[in-house]
Structures are given as C-alpha cells and as structure tokens.
Amino acid sequence: MERPTGLIVDEFQRFITIDAQSGDANFLDVARGYRCNCVLATQSVEALHNALRSSRHAVAAVASILANAPTKWFFATKDQSTTALMRVLIPGPPEPGPHIVDARPTALLKPGEAYWMMANASWGRGRARLDLLN
C-alpha cells in the first residue's frame, strides 16, 4: 500500500464477469481500498450489457462498476445507453435549454476529443493535443 498500482483493461466488455465473490464489481470495490488505479476501456455501456446478456444481475453489476469508477472519459459514440448515462452524470444547463450532450452529441466528437468527468464531479469537454502524443 506504499505505492499505488495500476491495471489497464482494453476491450473490457470481452473480460467482464459478474460472479458475486470475484466479479469485476467486487474487484473494483476492493482494489480502490488498496490504491489500485484501474483503467477500463470499452466501446460503450451497451457493450457491457450485451456481454453479460442484460440480465438484472448484469444491470446491477454494470451500475456498480460505473459507480466504482468515478473518473470517466466519453469519446465518440452513437450508443444511446452511453448518452443516457452522460445526461445523468453531467449537470444540465442552468437555464432551460438543450443538455450539452444534445447540443454537442458524442457522435460528432473529433478524434482525440472527449467529455470527461473527474472523481470530484468536475466535468468538461476537451481535445488531446495529438502533436504531443508522437
């Protein structure tokens, strides 16, 4: 526990499990207490539900995983489940008007551009400086 560790899982929907004892929802809950930083990359929220065949246990497991992963990045997607989640997580406008994800849909995001939410509930939309990634 002196140094944080990390786990990166790309295409997480291919590996997700919902076993009550050793499933990913339980793992994330325990890992947080041991300073393990987990990065779970998936195509969409719907991909997680489809991987688990959308049973009621699957819905609960996906909700728990999303709750135990407080920092989220949303890149370009047309998935309605992901957009619905973003409408819940990102505050609506202070005055009546369209929600930011309706005004600037995720389907129209450019390469490297994303909406993000941090563990402290701050959020925004930005674009990576691709010239710095080379």
Coordinates of C-alpha atoms in Angstrom, one line a residue:
M1 CA 0.0 0.0 0.0
E2 CA 3.0 2.3 -0.1
R3 CA 2.8 2.8 -3.8
P4 CA -0.2 2.8 -6.0
T5 CA -0.5 0.1 -8.6
G6 CA -2.4 0.1 -11.9
L7 CA -4.5 -2.2 -14.1
I8 CA -5.4 -1.3 -17.7
V9 CA -8.0 -3.5 -19.4
D10 CA -8.7 -2.6 -23.0
E11 CA -11.9 -4.0 -24.6
F12 CA -13.2 -4.6 -21.1
Q13 CA -16.5 -5.9 -22.5
R14 CA -14.6 -9.1 -23.5
F15 CA -13.5 -9.8 -20.0
I16 CA -16.2 -8.6 -17.7
T17 CA -17.5 -11.0 -15.0
I18 CA -20.3 -10.7 -12.5
D19 CA -19.5 -13.5 -10.1
A20 CA -20.6 -12.3 -6.6
Q21 CA -17.3 -13.1 -5.0
S22 CA -14.6 -12.5 -7.7
G23 CA -16.5 -10.5 -10.3
D24 CA -15.3 -7.1 -11.5
A25 CA -17.8 -5.1 -9.5
N26 CA -16.4 -6.7 -6.3
F27 CA -12.8 -6.4 -7.6
L28 CA -13.1 -2.6 -8.2
D29 CA -14.6 -2.1 -4.8
V30 CA -11.7 -3.9 -3.1
A31 CA -9.0 -2.5 -5.4
R32 CA -9.9 1.1 -4.5
G33 CA -9.0 0.3 -0.9
Y34 CA -5.6 -0.9 -1.9
R35 CA -4.8 2.2 -4.1
C36 CA -5.1 0.2 -7.3
N37 CA -5.8 2.5 -10.2
C38 CA -8.0 0.7 -12.8
V39 CA -8.5 1.9 -16.4
L40 CA -11.4 0.0 -18.0
A41 CA -11.8 0.8 -21.7
T42 CA -15.0 -0.3 -23.5
Q43 CA -16.8 0.7 -26.7
S44 CA -20.0 1.6 -24.8
V45 CA -22.2 1.0 -21.9
E46 CA -24.4 -1.2 -24.1
A47 CA -21.4 -3.3 -25.0
L48 CA -21.1 -4.2 -21.3
H49 CA -24.8 -5.1 -21.0
N50 CA -24.6 -7.2 -24.2
A51 CA -21.5 -9.0 -22.9
L52 CA -23.5 -10.0 -19.8
R53 CA -26.7 -10.7 -21.8
S54 CA -28.5 -7.9 -20.0
S55 CA -29.9 -9.9 -17.1
R56 CA -31.0 -8.0 -13.9
H57 CA -27.7 -9.1 -12.3
A58 CA -25.8 -7.7 -15.3
V59 CA -27.6 -4.4 -15.0
A60 CA -26.7 -4.2 -11.3
A61 CA -23.1 -5.2 -12.0
V62 CA -22.6 -2.6 -14.7
A63 CA -24.1 0.1 -12.4
S64 CA -21.7 -1.0 -9.6
I65 CA -18.7 -0.9 -11.9
L66 CA -19.7 2.6 -13.2
A67 CA -20.2 3.8 -9.6
N68 CA -16.8 2.4 -8.6
A69 CA -15.0 4.1 -11.5
P70 CA -15.6 7.8 -10.6
T71 CA -13.4 9.2 -13.4
K72 CA -14.9 8.7 -16.8
W73 CA -13.9 9.6 -20.4
F74 CA -16.5 9.5 -23.1
F75 CA -15.2 9.5 -26.7
A76 CA -17.1 9.5 -29.9
T77 CA -20.0 7.0 -29.8
K78 CA -23.6 6.6 -31.1
D79 CA -24.6 4.4 -28.2
Q80 CA -27.8 5.6 -26.6
S81 CA -27.1 3.9 -23.3
T82 CA -23.8 5.9 -23.0
T83 CA -25.5 9.1 -24.0
A84 CA -28.3 8.5 -21.4
L85 CA -25.6 7.9 -18.7
M86 CA -23.9 11.1 -19.7
R87 CA -27.1 13.1 -19.3
V88 CA -27.4 11.8 -15.7
L89 CA -23.7 12.4 -14.8
I90 CA -23.2 15.8 -16.5
P91 CA -25.3 18.6 -15.0
G92 CA -28.0 20.1 -17.2
P93 CA -27.9 23.8 -18.3
P94 CA -28.6 26.5 -15.6
E95 CA -31.5 27.8 -17.7
P96 CA -34.0 25.9 -19.8
G97 CA -32.3 24.7 -23.0
P98 CA -30.7 21.6 -24.5
H99 CA -28.3 19.5 -22.5
I100 CA -24.7 19.7 -23.6
V101 CA -24.7 16.2 -24.9
D102 CA -27.6 17.1 -27.1
A103 CA -26.1 20.4 -28.3
R104 CA -22.7 18.6 -29.0
P105 CA -23.5 14.9 -29.4
T106 CA -20.8 12.4 -28.8
A107 CA -21.3 11.0 -32.3
L108 CA -19.9 14.3 -33.6
L109 CA -16.7 14.4 -31.5
K110 CA -13.5 14.5 -33.4
P111 CA -10.5 12.2 -32.9
G112 CA -9.0 12.8 -29.5
E113 CA -12.0 14.8 -28.3
A114 CA -13.9 13.6 -25.3
Y115 CA -16.3 14.6 -22.5
W116 CA -14.7 13.8 -19.1
M117 CA -15.9 13.5 -15.5
M118 CA -13.5 13.5 -12.6
A119 CA -13.9 11.9 -9.2
N120 CA -14.7 15.3 -7.7
A121 CA -17.7 15.7 -10.0
S122 CA -15.9 18.3 -12.2
W123 CA -16.5 17.8 -15.9
G124 CA -15.8 19.2 -19.3
R125 CA -15.1 18.6 -22.9
G126 CA -11.6 18.8 -24.4
R127 CA -9.3 17.5 -27.1
A128 CA -6.0 15.9 -26.7
R129 CA -3.1 17.6 -28.3
L130 CA -2.3 15.0 -30.9
D131 CA 1.1 16.6 -31.7
L132 CA 2.2 15.8 -28.1
L133 CA 1.4 12.1 -28.5
N134 CA 4.1 11.3 -31.1

